[in-house]
CSV table of C-alpha atoms in Angstrom, one decimal:
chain,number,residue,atom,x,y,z
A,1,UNK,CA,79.4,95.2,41.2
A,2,UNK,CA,76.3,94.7,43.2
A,3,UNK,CA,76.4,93.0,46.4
A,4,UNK,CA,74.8,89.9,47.4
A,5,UNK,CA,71.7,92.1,49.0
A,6,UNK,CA,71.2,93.8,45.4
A,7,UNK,CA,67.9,96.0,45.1
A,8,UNK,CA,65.3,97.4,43.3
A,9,UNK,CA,65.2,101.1,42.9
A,10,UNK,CA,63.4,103.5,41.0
A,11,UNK,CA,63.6,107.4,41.0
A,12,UNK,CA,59.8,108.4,40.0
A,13,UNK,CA,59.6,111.2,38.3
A,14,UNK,CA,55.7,111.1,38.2
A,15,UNK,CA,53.4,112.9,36.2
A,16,UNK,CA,50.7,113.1,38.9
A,17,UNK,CA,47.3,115.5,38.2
A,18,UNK,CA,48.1,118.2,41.1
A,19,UNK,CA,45.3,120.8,40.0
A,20,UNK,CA,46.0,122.2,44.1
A,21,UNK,CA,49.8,122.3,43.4
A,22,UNK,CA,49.9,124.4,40.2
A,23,UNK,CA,47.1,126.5,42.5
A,24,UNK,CA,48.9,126.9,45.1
A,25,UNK,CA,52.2,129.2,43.7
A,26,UNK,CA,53.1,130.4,40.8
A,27,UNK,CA,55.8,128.4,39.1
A,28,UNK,CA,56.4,130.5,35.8
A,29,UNK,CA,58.2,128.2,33.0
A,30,UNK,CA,59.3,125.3,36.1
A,31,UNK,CA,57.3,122.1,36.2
A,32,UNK,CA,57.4,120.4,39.5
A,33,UNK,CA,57.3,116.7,40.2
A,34,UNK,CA,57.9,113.9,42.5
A,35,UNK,CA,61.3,112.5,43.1
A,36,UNK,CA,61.2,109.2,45.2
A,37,UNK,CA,63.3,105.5,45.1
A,38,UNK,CA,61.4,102.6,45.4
A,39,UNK,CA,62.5,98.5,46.0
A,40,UNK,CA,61.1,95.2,45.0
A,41,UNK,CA,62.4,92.0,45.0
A,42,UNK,CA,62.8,90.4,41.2
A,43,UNK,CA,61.0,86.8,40.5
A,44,UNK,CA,63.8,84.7,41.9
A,45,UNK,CA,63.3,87.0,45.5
A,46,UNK,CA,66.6,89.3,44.8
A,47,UNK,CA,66.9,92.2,45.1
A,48,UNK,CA,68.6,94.5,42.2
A,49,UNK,CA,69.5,98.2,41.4
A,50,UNK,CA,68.1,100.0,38.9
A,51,UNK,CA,66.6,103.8,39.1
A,52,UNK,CA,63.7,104.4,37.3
A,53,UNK,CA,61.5,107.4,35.7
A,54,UNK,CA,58.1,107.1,36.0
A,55,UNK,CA,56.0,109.4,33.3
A,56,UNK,CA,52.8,109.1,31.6
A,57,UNK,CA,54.7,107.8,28.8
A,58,UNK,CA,57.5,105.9,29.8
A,59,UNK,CA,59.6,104.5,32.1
A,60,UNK,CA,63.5,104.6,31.3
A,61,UNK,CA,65.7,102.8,33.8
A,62,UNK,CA,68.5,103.4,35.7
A,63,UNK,CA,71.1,100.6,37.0
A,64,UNK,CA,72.6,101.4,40.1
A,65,UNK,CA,74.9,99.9,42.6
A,66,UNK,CA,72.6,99.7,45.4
A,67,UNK,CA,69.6,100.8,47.5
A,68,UNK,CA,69.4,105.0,47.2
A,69,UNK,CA,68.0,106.7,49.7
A,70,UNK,CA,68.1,110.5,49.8
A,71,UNK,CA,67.3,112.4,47.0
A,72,UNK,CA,68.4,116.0,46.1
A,73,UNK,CA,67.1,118.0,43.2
A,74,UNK,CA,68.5,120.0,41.2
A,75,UNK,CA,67.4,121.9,37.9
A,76,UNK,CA,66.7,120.5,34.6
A,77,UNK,CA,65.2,117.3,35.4
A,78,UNK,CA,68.9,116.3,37.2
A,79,UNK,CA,69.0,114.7,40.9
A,80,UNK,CA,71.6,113.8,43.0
A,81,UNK,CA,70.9,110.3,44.9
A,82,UNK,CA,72.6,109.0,47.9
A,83,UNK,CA,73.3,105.4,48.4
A,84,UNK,CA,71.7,103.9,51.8
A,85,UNK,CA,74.1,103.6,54.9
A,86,UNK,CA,76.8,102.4,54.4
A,87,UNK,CA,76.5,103.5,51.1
A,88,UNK,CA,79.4,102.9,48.8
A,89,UNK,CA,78.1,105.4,46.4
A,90,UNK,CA,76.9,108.7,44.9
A,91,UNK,CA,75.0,109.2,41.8
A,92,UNK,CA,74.1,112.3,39.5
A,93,UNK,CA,70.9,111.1,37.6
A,94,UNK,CA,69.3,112.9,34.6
A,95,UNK,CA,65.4,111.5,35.7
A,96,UNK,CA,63.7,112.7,32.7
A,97,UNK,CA,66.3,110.4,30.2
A,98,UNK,CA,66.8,107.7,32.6
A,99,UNK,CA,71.1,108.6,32.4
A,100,UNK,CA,73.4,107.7,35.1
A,101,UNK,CA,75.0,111.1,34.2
A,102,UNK,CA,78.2,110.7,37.2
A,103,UNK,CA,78.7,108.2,39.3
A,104,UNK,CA,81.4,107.9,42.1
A,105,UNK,CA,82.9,105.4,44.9
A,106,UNK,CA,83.1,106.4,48.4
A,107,UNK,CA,86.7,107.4,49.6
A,108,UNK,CA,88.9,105.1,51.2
A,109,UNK,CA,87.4,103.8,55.0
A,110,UNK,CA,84.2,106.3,54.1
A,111,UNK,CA,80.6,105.2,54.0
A,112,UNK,CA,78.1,107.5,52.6
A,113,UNK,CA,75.2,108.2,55.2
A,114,UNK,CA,72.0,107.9,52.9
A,115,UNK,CA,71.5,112.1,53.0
A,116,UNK,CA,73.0,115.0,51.7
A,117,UNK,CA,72.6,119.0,51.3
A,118,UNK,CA,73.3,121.8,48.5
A,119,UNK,CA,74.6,125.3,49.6
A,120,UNK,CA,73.0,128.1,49.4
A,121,UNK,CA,75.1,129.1,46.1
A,122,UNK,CA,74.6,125.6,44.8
A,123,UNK,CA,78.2,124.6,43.9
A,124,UNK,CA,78.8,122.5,46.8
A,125,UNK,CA,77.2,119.0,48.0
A,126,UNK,CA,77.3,118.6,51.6
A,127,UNK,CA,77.4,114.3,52.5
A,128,UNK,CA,76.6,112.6,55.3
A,129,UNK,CA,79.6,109.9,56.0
A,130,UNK,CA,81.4,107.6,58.4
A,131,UNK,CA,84.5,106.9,59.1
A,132,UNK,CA,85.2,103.3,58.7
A,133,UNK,CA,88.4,103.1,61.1
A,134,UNK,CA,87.1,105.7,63.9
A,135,UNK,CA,83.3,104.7,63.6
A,136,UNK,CA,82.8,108.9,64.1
A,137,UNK,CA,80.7,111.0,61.6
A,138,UNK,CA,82.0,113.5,58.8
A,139,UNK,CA,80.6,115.8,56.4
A,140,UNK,CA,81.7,115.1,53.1
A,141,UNK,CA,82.6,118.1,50.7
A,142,UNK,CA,81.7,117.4,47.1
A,143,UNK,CA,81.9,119.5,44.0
A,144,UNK,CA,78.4,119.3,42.8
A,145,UNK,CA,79.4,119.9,38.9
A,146,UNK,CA,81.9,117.2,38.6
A,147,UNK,CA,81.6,115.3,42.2
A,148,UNK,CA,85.1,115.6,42.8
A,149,UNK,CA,86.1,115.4,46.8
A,150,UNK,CA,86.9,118.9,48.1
A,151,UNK,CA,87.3,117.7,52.3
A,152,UNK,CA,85.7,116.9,54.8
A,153,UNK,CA,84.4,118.0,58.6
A,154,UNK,CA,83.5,116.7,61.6
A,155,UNK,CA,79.7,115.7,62.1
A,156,UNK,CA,80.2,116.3,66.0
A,157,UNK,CA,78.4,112.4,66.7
A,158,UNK,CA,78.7,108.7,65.6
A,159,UNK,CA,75.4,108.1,62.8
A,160,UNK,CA,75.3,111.4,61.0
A,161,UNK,CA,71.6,111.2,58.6
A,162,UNK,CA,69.6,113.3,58.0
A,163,UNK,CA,71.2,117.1,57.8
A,164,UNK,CA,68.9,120.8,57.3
A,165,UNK,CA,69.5,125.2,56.9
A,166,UNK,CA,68.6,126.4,60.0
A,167,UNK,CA,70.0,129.8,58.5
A,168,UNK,CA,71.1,129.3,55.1
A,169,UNK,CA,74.8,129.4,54.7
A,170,UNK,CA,75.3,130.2,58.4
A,171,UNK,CA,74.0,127.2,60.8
A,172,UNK,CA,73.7,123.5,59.6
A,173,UNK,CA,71.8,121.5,61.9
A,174,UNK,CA,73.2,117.5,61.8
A,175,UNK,CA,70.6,114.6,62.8
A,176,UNK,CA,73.4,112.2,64.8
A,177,UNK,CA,71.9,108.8,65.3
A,178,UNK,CA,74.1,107.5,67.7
A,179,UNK,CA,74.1,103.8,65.8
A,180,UNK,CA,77.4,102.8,65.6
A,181,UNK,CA,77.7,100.6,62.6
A,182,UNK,CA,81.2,99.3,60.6
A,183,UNK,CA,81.7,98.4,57.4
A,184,UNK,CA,83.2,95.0,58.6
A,185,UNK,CA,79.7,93.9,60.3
A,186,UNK,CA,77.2,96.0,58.0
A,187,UNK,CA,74.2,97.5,59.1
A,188,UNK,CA,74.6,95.5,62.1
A,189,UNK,CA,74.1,98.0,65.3
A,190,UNK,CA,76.9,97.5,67.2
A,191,UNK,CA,75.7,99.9,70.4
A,192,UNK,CA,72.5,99.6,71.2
A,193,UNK,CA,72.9,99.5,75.0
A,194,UNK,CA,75.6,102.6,74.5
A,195,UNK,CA,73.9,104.9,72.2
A,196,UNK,CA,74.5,108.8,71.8
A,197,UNK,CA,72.4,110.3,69.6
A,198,UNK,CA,72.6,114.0,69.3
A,199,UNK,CA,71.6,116.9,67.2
A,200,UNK,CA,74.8,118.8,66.3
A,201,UNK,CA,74.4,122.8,64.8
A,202,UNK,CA,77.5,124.1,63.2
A,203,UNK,CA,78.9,127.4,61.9
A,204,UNK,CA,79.5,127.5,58.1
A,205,UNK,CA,81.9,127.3,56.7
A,206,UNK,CA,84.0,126.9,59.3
A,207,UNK,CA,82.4,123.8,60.9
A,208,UNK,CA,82.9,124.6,64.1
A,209,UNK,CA,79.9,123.2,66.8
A,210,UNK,CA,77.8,126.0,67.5
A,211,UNK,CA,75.6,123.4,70.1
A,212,UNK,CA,74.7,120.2,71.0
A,213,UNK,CA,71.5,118.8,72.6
A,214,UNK,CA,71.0,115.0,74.0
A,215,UNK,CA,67.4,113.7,75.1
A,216,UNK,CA,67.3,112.4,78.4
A,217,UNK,CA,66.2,109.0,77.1
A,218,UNK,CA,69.4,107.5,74.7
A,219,UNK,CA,67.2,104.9,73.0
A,220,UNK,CA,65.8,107.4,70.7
A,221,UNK,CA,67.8,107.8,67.5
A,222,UNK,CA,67.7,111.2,66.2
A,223,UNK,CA,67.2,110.6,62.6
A,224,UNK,CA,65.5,113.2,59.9
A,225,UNK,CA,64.7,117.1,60.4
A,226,UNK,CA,62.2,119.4,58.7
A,227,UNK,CA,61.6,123.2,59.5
A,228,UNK,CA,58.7,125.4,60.5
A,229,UNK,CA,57.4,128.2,59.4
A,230,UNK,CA,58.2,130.0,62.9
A,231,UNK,CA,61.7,128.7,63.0
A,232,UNK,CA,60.9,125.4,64.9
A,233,UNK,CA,62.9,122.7,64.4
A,234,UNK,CA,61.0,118.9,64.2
A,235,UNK,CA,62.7,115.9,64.8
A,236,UNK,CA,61.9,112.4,63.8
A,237,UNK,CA,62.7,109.7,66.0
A,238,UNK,CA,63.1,106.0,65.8
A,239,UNK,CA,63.3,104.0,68.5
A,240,UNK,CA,66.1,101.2,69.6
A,241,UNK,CA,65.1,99.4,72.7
A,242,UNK,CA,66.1,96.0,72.9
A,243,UNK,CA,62.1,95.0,74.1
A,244,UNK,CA,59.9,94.9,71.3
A,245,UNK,CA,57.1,96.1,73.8
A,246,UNK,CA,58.5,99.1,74.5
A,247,UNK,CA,58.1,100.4,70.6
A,248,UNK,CA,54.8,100.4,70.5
A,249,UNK,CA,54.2,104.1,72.6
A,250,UNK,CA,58.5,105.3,71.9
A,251,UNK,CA,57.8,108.9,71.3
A,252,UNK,CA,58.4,109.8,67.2
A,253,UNK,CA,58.8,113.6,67.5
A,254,UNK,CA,61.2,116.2,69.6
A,255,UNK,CA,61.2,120.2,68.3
A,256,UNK,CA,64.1,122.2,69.1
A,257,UNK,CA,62.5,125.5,70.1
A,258,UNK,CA,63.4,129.0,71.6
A,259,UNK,CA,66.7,127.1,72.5
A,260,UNK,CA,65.1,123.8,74.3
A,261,UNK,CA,64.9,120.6,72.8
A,262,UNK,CA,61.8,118.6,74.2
A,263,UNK,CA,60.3,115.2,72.9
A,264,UNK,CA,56.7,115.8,71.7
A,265,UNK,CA,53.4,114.0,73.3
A,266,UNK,CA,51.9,111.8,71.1
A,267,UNK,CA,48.7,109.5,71.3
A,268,UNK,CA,49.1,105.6,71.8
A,269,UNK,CA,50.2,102.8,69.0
A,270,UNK,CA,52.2,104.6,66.3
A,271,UNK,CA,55.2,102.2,67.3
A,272,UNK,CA,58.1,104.3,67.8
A,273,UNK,CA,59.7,104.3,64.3
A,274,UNK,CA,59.3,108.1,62.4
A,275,UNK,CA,60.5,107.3,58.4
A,276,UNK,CA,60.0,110.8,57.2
A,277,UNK,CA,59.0,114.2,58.7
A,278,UNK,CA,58.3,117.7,56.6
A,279,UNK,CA,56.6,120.8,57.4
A,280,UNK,CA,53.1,122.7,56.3
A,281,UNK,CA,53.5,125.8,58.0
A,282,UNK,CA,53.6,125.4,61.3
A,283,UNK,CA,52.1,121.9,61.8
A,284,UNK,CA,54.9,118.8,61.7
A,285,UNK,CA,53.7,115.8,59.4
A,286,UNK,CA,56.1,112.3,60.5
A,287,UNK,CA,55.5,108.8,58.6
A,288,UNK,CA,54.5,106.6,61.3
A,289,UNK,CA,55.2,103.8,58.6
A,290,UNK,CA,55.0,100.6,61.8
A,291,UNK,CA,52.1,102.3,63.1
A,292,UNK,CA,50.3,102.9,59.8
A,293,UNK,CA,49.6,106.2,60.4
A,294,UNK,CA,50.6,110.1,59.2
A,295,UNK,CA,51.2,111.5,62.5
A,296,UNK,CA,50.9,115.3,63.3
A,297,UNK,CA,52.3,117.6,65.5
A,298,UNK,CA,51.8,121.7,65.6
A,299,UNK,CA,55.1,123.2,66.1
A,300,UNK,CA,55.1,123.8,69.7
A,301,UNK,CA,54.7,120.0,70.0
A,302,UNK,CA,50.9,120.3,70.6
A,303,UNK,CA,49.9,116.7,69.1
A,304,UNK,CA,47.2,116.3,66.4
A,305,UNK,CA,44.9,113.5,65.1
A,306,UNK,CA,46.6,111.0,63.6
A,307,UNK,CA,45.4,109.9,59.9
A,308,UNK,CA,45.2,106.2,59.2
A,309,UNK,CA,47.5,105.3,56.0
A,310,UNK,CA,49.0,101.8,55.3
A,311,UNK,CA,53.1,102.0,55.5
A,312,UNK,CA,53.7,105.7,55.0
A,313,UNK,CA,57.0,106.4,53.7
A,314,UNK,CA,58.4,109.5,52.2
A,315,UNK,CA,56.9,113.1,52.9
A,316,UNK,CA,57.1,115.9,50.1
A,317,UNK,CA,55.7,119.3,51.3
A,318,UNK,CA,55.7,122.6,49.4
A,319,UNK,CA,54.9,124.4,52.7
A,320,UNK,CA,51.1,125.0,52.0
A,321,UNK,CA,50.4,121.1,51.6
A,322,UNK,CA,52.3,118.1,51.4
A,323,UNK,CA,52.4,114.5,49.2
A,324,UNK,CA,52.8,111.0,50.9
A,325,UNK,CA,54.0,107.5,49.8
A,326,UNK,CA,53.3,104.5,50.8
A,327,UNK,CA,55.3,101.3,50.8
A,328,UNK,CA,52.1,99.7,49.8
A,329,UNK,CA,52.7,101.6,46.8
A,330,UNK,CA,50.5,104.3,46.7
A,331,UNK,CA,50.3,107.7,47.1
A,332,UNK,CA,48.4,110.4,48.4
A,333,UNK,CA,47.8,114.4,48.9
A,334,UNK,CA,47.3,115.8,52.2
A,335,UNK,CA,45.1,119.0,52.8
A,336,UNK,CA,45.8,121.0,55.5
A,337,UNK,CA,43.2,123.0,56.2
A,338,UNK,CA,40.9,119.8,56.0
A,339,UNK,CA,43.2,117.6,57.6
A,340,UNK,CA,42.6,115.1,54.3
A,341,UNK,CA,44.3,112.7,52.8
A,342,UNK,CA,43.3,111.8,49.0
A,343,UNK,CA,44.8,108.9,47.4
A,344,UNK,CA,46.1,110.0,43.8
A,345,UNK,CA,46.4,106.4,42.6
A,346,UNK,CA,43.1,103.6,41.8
A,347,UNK,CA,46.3,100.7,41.8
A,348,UNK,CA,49.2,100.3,43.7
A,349,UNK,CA,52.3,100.7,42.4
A,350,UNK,CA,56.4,100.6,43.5
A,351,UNK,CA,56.8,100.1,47.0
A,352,UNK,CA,58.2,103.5,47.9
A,353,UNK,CA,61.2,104.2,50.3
A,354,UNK,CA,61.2,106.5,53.2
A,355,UNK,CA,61.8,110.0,51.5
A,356,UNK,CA,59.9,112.0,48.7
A,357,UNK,CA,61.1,114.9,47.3
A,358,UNK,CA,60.3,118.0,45.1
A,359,UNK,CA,61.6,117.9,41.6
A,360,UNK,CA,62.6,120.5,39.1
A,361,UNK,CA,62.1,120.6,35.3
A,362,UNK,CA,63.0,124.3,33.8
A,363,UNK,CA,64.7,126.9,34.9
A,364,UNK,CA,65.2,126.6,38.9
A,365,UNK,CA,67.6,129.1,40.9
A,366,UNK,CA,66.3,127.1,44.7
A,367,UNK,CA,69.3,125.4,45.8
A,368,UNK,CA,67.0,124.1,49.1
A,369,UNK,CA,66.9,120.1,49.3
């Protein structure tokens, strides 16, 4: 049943001309695309779920329960999408057909996170999850062929989002937000003036916290991760002070390097609210979507030039270039060694959400997400 704050989704699959893409690896017999949800409000301003395919020829529809948020791929045109905290669902889509091809209900005083992780084999979906009594994060163990519940571990922190390899199959690095939210009040932030954000890494399989690092200032919500070539580990940030003022400089990137986790320097305005981070070789790309702006880091938290872009969103990167959305609705390639962005679209289309993903039609062994 959809809830009284119903929306609009849509998992793109789109059929964009990428002449630099197909340039820059050889994919063999895979085709590569887009994955991203999107939201709009419906003519009498509510908001429903449906997931949607976006091709040159077509768009076949998806209803869902809900707002999605992360996407993973997997091969043959199939995704799995998780709901948005505190998500009451999980969803394997087939993109290409428009088919909700499994669909299942939270457990029992569990709340899906919003992002999730394959295993290096592939046969196991890693969630992120609260638990509804304790208000502590959990890793949620799911069968990724039939979605059936195999356990669960401890996140190590309260918010668990955004999770990421830092060796694959070994350490699993766990974005803790510190938000404290209940299924009784919603996404109503029930600690802001108590937060403990923290960035967990655990042993796999066992679970067992490897370390934990804190920034010194606990108004910054650790929220999505993307790796560097060298190793270096970027951090998004959003910012949760109680004065609107104080957004406007909060710092939007930390890197966990060599050991030390520092918060990044960063020039003035980009409003303290990171919706997306990736990687293109060793420079950090974040989604300054309040301050309008793709914001850019080199690993070593050396700050970059900011590029103007209205409402950046979700970040897609290949590792030699990256792809941006915009909740204006638009999209747009970036160019590393230029430093460009080129808009792929002449109209603007589905507001996009806050993550874009690399899709997979064809045979695909990369279990990464």
């Amino acid at each position: 049943m959809l809830t009284r704050r119903q929306f609009v989704l849509q998992l793109a699959a789109m059929a964009l001309p990428l002449p630099t893409w197909a340039a820059s690896r050889s994919m063999g017999d895979i085709e590569r695309v887009l994955l991203s949800a999107s939201w709009d409000a419906d003519t009498r301003g509510e908001v429903q779920g449906v997931f949607r395919s976006l091709t040159s020829k077509g768009a076949p529809s998806m209803i869902l329960p809900g707002r999605g948020h992360g996407i993973v791929p997997l091969s043959d045109g199939q995704a799995m999408i998780v709901s948005r905290r505190l998500g009451s669902w999980l969803a394997k889509v087939d993109w290409q057909q428009g088919k909700v091809l499994q669909l299942i209900d939270a457990e029992f005083d569990r709340q899906f996170f919003g992002h999730a992780i394959l295993t290096p084999d592939g046969k196991t979906l890693i969630t992120t999850e609260n638990n509804g009594e304790t208000g502590q994060g959990v890793l949620g163990l799911y069968s990724t062929d039939t979605l059936k519940r195999l356990g669960e571990i401890p996140s190590h922190g309260i918010g668990p989002h955004e999770l990421i390899w830092l060796k694959q199959g070994n350490i699993l690095a766990i974005a803790n937000g510190g938000i404290l939210t209940l299924p009784e009040t919603g996404r109503r932030k029930l600690n802001v003036d108590a937060m403990h954000s923290t960035l967990s890494l655990l042993a796999w399989p066992s679970g067992a916290l490897l370390n934990e690092y804190v920034l010194p200032d606990p108004a910054l919500s650790i929220r999505h991760l993307a790796l560097a070539a060298d190793g270096s580990l970027g951090i998004a940030l959003q910012a949760e002070y109680r004065d609107a003022a104080a957004h406007v400089n909060a710092p939007l990137l930390a890197v966990l390097r060599q050991g030390q986790l520092q918060v990044a320097a960063q020039p003035d305005g980009l409003q303290g609210y990171g919706a997306s981070i990736a990687a293109v070789g060793d420079t950090f790309l974040i989604s300054a979507l309040k301050g309008n702006a793709l914001a850019r880091w080199r690993s070593d938290g050396t700050p970059l030039a900011p590029i103007a872009m209205s409402r950046p969103a979700g970040i897609a990167s290949d590792g030699a270039q990256a792809w941006i959305s915009s909740e204006s609705g638009f999209l747009a390639h970036f160019e590393p060694n230029t430093a460009t962005l080129t808009k792929l679209q002449q109209a603007a289309g589905p507001r996009w959400d806050n993550h874009l993903v690399i899709g997979y039609v064809g045979r695909n062994t990369d279990t990464k997400s």
